[in-house]
PDB file of C-alpha atoms in Angstrom:
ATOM      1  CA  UNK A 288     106.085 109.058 159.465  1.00 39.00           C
ATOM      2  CA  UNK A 289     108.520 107.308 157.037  1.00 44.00           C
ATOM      3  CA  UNK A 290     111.822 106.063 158.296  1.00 49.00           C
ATOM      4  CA  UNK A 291     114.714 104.314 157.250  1.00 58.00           C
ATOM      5  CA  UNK A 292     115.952 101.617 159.860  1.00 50.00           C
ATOM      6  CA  UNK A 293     119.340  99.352 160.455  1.00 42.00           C
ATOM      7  CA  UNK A 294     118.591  96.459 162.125  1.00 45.00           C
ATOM      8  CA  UNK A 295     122.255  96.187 163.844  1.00 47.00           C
ATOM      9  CA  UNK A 296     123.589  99.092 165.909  1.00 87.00           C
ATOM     10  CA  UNK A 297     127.275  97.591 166.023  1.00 92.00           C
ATOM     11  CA  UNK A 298     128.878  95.363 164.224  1.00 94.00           C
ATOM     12  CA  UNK A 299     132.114  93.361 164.873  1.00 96.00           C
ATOM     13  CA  UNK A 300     134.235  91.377 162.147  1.00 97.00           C
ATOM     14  CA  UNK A 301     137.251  89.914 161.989  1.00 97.00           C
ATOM     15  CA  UNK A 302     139.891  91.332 159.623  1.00 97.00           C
ATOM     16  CA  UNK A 303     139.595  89.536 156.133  1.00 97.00           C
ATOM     17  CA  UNK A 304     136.174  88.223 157.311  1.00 97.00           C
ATOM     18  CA  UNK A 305     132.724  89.483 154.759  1.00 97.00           C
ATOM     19  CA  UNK A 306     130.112  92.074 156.696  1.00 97.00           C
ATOM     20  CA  UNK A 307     126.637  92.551 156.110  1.00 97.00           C
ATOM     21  CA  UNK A 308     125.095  95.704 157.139  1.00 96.00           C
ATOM     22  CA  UNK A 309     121.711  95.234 156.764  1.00 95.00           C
ATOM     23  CA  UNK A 310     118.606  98.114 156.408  1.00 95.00           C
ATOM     24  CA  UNK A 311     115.004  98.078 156.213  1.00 93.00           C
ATOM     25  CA  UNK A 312     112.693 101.195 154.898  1.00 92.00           C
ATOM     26  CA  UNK A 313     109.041 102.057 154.863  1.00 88.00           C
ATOM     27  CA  UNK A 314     108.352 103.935 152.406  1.00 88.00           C
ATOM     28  CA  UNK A 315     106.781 101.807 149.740  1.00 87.00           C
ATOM     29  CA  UNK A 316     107.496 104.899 146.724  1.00 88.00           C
ATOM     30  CA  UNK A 317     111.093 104.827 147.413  1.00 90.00           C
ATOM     31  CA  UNK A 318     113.157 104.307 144.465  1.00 91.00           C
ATOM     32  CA  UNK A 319     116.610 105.538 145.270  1.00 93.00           C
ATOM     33  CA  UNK A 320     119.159 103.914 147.751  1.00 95.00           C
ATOM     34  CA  UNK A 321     122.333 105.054 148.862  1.00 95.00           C
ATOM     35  CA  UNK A 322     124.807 103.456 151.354  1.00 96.00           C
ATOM     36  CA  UNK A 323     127.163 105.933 152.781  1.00 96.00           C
ATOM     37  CA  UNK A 324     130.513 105.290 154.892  1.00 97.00           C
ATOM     38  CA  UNK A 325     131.033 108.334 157.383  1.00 96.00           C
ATOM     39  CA  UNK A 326     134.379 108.220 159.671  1.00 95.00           C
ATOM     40  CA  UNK A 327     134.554 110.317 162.932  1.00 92.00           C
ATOM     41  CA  UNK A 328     134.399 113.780 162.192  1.00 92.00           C
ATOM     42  CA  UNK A 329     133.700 113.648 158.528  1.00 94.00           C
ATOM     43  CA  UNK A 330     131.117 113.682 155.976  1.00 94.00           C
ATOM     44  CA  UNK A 331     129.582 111.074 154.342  1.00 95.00           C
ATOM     45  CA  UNK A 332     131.379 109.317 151.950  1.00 94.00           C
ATOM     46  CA  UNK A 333     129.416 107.548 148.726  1.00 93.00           C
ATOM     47  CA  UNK A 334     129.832 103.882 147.965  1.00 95.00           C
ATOM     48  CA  UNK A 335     127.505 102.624 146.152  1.00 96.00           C
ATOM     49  CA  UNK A 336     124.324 103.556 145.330  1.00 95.00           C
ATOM     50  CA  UNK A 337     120.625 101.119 143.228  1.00 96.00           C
ATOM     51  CA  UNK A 338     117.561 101.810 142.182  1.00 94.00           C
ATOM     52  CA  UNK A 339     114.173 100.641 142.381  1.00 93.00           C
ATOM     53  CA  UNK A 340     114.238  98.942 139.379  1.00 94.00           C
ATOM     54  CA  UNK A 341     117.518  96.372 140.623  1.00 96.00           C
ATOM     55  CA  UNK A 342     117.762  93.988 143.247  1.00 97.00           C
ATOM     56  CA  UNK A 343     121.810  93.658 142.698  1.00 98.00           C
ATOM     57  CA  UNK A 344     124.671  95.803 142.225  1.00 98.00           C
ATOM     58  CA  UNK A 345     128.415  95.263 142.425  1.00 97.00           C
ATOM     59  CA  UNK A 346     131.212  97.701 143.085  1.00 95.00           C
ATOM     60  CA  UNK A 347     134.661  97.335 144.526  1.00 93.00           C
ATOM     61  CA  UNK A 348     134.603  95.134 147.574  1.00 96.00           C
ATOM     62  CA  UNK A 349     131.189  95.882 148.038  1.00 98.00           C
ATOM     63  CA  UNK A 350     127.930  94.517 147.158  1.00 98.00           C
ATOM     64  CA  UNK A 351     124.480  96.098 147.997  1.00 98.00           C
ATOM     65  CA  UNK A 352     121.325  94.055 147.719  1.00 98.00           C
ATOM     66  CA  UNK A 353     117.646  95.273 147.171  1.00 97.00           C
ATOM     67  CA  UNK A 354     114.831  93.596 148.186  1.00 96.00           C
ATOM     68  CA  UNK A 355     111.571  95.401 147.256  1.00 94.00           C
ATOM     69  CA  UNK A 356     109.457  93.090 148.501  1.00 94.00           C
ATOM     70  CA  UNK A 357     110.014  92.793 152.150  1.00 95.00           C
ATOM     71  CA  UNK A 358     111.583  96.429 152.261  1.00 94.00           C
ATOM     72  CA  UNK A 359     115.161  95.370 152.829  1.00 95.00           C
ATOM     73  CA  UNK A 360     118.508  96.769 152.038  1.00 96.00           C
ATOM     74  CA  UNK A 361     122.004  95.215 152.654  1.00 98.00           C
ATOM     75  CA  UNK A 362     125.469  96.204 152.359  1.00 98.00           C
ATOM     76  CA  UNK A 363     128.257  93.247 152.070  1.00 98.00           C
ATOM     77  CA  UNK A 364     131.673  94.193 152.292  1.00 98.00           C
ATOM     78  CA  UNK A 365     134.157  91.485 150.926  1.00 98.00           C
ATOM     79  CA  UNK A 366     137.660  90.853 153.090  1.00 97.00           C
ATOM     80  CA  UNK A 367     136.682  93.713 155.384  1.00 98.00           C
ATOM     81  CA  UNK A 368     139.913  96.109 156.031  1.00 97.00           C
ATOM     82  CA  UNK A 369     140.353  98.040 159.261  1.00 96.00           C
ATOM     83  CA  UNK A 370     139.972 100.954 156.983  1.00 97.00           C
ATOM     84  CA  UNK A 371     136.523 100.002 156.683  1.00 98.00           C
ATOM     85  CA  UNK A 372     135.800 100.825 160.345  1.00 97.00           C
ATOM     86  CA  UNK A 373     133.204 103.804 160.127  1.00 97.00           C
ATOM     87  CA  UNK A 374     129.304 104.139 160.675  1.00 96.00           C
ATOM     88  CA  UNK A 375     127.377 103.139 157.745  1.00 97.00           C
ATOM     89  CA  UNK A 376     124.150 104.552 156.480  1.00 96.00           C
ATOM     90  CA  UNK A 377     121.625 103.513 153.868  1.00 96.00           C
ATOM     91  CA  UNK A 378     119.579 106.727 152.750  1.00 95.00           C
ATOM     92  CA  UNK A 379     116.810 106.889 150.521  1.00 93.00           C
ATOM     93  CA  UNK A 380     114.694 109.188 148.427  1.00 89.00           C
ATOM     94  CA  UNK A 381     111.197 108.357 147.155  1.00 77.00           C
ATOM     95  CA  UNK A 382     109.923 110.137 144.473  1.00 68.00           C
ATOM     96  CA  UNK A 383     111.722 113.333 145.380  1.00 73.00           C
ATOM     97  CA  UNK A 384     114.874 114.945 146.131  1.00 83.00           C
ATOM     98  CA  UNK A 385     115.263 114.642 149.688  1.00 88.00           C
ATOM     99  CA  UNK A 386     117.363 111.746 151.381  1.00 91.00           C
ATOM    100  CA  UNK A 387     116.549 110.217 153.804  1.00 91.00           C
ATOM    101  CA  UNK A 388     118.887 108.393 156.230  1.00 94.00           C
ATOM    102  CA  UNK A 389     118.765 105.733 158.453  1.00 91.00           C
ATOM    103  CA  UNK A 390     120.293 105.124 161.947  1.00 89.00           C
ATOM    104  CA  UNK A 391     123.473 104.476 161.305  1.00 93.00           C
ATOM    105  CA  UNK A 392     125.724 100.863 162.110  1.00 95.00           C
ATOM    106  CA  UNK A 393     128.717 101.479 163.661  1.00 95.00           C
ATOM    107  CA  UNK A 394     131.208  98.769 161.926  1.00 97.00           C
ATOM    108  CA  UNK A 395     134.130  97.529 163.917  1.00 96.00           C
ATOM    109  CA  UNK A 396     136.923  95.370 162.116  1.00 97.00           C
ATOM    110  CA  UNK A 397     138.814  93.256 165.033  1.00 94.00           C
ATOM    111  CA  UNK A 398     142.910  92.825 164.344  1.00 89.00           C
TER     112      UNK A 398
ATOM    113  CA  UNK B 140     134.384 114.673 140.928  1.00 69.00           C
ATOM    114  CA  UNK B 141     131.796 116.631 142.516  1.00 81.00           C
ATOM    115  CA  UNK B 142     133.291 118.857 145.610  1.00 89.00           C
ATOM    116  CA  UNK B 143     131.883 120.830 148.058  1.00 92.00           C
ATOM    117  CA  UNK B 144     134.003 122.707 150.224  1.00 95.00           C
ATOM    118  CA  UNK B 145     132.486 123.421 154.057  1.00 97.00           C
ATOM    119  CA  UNK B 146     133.898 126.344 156.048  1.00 97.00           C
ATOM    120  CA  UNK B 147     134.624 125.968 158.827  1.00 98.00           C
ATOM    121  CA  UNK B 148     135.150 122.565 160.046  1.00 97.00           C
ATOM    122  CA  UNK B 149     134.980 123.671 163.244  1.00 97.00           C
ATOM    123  CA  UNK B 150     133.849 126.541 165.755  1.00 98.00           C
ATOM    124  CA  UNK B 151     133.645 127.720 169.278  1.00 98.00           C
ATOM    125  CA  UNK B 152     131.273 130.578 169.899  1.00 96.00           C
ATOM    126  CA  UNK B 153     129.589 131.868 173.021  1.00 97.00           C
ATOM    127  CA  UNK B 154     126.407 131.751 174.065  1.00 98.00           C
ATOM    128  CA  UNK B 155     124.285 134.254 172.036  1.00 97.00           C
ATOM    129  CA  UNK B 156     125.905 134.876 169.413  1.00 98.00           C
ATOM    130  CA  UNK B 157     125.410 133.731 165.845  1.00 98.00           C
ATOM    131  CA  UNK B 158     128.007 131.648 163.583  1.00 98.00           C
ATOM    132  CA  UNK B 159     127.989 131.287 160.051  1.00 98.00           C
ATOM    133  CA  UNK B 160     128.443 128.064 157.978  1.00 98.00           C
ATOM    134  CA  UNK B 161     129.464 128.131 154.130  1.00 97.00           C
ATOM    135  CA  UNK B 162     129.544 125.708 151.647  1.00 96.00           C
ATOM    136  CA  UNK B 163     130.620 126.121 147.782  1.00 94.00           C
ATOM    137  CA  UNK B 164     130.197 123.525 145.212  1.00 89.00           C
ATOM    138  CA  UNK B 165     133.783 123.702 143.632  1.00 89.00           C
ATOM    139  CA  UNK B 166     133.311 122.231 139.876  1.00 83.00           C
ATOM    140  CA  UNK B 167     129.761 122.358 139.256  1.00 81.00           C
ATOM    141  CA  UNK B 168     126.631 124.394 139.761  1.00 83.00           C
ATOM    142  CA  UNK B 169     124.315 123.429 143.132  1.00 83.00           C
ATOM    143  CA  UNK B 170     120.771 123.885 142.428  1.00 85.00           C
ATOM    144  CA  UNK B 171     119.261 122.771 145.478  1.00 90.00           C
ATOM    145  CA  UNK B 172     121.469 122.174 149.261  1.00 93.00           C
ATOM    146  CA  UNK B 173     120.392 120.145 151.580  1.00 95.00           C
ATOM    147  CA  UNK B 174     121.261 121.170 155.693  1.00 97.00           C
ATOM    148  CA  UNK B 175     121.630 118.033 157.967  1.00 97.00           C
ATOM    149  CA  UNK B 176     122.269 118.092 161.818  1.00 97.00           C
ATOM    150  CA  UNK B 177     123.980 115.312 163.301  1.00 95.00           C
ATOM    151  CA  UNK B 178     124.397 114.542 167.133  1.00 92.00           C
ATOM    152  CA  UNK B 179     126.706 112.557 168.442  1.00 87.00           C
ATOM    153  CA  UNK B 180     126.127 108.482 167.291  1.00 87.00           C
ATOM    154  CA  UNK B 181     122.969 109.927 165.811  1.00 91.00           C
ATOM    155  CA  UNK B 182     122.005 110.008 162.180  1.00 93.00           C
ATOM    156  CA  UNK B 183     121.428 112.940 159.773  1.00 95.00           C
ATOM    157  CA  UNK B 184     118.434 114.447 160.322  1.00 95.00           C
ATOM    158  CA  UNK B 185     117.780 116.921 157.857  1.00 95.00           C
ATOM    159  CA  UNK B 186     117.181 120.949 159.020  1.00 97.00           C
ATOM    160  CA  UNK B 187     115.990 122.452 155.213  1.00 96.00           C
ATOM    161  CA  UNK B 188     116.252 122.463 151.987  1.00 93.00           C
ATOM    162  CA  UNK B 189     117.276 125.244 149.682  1.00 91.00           C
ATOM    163  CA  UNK B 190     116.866 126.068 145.636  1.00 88.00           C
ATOM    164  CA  UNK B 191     118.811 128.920 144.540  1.00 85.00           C
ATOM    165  CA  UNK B 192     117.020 132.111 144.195  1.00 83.00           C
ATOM    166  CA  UNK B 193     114.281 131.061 146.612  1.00 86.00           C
ATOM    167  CA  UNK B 194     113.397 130.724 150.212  1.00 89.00           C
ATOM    168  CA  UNK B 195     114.380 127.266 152.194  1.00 93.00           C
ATOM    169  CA  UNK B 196     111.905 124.709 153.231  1.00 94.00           C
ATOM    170  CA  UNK B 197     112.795 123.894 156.701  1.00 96.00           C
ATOM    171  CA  UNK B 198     111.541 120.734 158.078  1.00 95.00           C
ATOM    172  CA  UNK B 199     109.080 119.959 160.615  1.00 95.00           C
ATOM    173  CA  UNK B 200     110.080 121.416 164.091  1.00 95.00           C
ATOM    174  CA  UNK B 201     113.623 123.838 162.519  1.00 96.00           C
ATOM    175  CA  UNK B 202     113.236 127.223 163.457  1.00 95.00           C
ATOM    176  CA  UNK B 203     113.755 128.968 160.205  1.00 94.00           C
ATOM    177  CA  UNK B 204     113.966 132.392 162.541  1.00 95.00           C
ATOM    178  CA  UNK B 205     117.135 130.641 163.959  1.00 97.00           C
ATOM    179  CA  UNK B 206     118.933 128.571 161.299  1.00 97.00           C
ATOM    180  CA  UNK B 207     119.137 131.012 158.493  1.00 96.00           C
ATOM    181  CA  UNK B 208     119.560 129.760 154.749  1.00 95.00           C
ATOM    182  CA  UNK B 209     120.963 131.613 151.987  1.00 92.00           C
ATOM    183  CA  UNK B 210     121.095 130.459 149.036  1.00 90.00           C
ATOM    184  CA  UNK B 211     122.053 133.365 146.730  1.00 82.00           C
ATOM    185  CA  UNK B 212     124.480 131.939 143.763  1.00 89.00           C
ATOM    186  CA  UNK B 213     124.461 128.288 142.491  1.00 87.00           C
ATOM    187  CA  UNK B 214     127.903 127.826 144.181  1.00 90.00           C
ATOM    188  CA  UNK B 215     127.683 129.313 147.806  1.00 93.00           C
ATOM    189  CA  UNK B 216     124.889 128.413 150.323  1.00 94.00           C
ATOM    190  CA  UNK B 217     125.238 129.413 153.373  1.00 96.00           C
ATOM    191  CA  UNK B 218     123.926 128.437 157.009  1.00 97.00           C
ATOM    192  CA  UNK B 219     123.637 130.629 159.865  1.00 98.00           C
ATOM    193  CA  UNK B 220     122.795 129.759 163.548  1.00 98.00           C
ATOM    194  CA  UNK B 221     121.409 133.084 165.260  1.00 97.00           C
ATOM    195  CA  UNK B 222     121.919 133.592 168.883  1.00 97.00           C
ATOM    196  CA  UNK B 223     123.360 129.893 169.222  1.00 97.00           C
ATOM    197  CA  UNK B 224     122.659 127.900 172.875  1.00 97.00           C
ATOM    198  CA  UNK B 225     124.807 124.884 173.874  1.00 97.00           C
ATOM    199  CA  UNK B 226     121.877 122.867 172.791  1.00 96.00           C
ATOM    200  CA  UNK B 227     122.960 123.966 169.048  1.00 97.00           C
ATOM    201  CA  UNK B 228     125.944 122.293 169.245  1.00 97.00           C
ATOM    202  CA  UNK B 229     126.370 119.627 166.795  1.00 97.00           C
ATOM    203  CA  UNK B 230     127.736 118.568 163.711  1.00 97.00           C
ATOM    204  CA  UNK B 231     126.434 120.660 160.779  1.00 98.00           C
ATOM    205  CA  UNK B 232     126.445 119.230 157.515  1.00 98.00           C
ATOM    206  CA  UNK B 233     125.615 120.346 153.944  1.00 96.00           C
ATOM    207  CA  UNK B 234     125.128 118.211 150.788  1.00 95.00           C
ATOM    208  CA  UNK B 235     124.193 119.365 147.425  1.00 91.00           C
ATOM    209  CA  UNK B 236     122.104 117.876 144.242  1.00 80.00           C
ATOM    210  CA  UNK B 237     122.826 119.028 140.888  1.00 63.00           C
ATOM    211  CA  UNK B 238     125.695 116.964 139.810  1.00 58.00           C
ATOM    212  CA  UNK B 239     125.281 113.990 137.040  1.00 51.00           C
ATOM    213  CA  UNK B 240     127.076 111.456 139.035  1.00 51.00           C
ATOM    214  CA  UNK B 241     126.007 110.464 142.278  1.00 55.00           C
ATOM    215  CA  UNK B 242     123.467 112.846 142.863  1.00 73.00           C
ATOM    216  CA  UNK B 243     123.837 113.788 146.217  1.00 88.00           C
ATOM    217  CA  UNK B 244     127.884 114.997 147.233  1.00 90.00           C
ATOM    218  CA  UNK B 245     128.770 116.061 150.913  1.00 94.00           C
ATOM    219  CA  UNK B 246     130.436 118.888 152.667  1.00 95.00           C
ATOM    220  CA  UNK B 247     133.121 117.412 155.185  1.00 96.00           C
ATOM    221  CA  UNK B 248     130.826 118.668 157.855  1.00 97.00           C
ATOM    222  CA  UNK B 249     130.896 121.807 160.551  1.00 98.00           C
ATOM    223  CA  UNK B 250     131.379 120.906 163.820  1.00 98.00           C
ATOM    224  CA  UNK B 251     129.942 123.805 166.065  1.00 98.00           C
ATOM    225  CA  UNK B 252     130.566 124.173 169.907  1.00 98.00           C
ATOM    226  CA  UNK B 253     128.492 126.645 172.215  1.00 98.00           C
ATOM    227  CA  UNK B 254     129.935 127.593 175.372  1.00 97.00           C
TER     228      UNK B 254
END
C-alpha cells in the first residue's frame, strides 16, 4: 500500500549545529505535506506545512524542502535548541482528507 | 488558534471494561475527526474517520464493534474502547479538519492503560 518513510530513525546534533530530517513518500497523487514535532506524551505539534505545487518554504528556524521528482521531503532546522529534541513526522494527504504519517525520527540535540 | 481539548489524558481501567475518550474542538466547528493509535516509538496509524451526523469509516483491520465513534455535534467526538484488553493499551489520539489554518489540529493525546 502507500507509505510515508524517514530514512533516519535517530538523529544526533550538536547544540547550535543545522539538522536535516529527511522523508521519502510513495504516493505519486500526494499534494499535501506536513512536518509535525511530537514530545513524549503529547500530541503533535504543527511546524510547517507545502504543497505540491512548491519545492521551498521558510518558517522560523525551519526550512522544509519538496522534491517531487524523486519523492523526497526534508526538514532543516537552523541552530538546533535542546528544545527541539522530539520525534518528528512528515505526514501527507493525497487527494483527500486523510494524513498520512510516516515513521517518525527521533531527534537528539547533544549539550 | 484552532484547539481541541482531549479528555482524559490518561486512564487505568481493568480488563473488560470499556473507557471513553472525548475530544471538543474549542473555537471552531469539526466536520470530520480523525482517531490515531500510537504505540510506543511507533507512528500514528490511523483507527477511523468520522463526519458529523454519519457513521465512521474505520480503517482496514479496526474493529468498529470495539472502538466506537460518535460523532454527534460538530464540537464533541467521542471514542470508546469496549471491553478493553492490555493489548489496547496505547496512546489514543484525535485530530480534527475543518479549520482555515493548518488544516489538520491535534488533541494532546489519551494515554490508556489496561490492567
Amino acid at each position: 500500500g502507500e507509505s510515508v518513510g524517514l530514512h533516519l530513525p535517530t538523529l544526533s546534533v550538536q547544540e547550535g549545529d543545522n539538522s536535516i530530517i529527511n522523508c521519502a513518500y510513495s504516493n505519486s497523487a500526494s499534494d499535501y505535506f506536513i512536518w509535525y514535532k511530537q514530545e513524549s506524551g503529547k500530541g503533535p505539534q504543527f511546524i510547517i506545512d507545502i504543497r505540491s505545487n512548491m519545492d521551498k518554504r521558510q518558517g522560523q528556524r525551519v526550512t522544509v524542502l519538496l522534491n517531487k521528482t524523486v519523492k523526497h521531503l526534508s526538514l532543516q532546522i537552523a541552530a538546533t535548541q535542546p528544545g527541539d529534541s522530539a520525534v518528528y513526522f512528515c505526514a501527507e494527504t493525497g487527494g483527500g482528507n486523510k494524513l498520512t504519517f510516516g515513521t517518525g525520527t527521533q531527534l537528539k540535540v547533544e549539550l | 488558534g484552532a484547539v481541541v481539548s482531549q479528555h482524559p489524558s490518561w486512564v487505568i481501567c481493568k480488563s473488560g471494561t470499556s473507557v471513553k475518550i472525548e475530544c471538543r474542538s474549542l473555537d471552531f466547528q469539526a466536520t470530520t475527526m480523525f482517531w490515531y493509535r500510537q504505540f510506543p516509538k511507533q507512528s500514528l496509524m490511523l483507527m477511523a474517520t468520522s463526519n458529523e451526523g454519519s457513521k465512521a469509516t474505520y480503517e482496514q483491520g479496526v474493529e468498529k464493534d470495539k472502538f466506537l465513534i460518535n460523532h454527534a455535534s460538530l464540537t464533541l467526538s467521542t471514542l470508546t474502547v469496549t471491553s478493553a484488553h492490555p493489548e489496547d493499551s496505547s496512546f489514543y489520539i484525535c485530530s480534527s479538519s475543518g479549520h482555515s489554518n493548518y488544516g489538520y489540529t491535534f488533541g494532546s493525546g489519551t494515554r490508556l492503560t489496561v490492567v
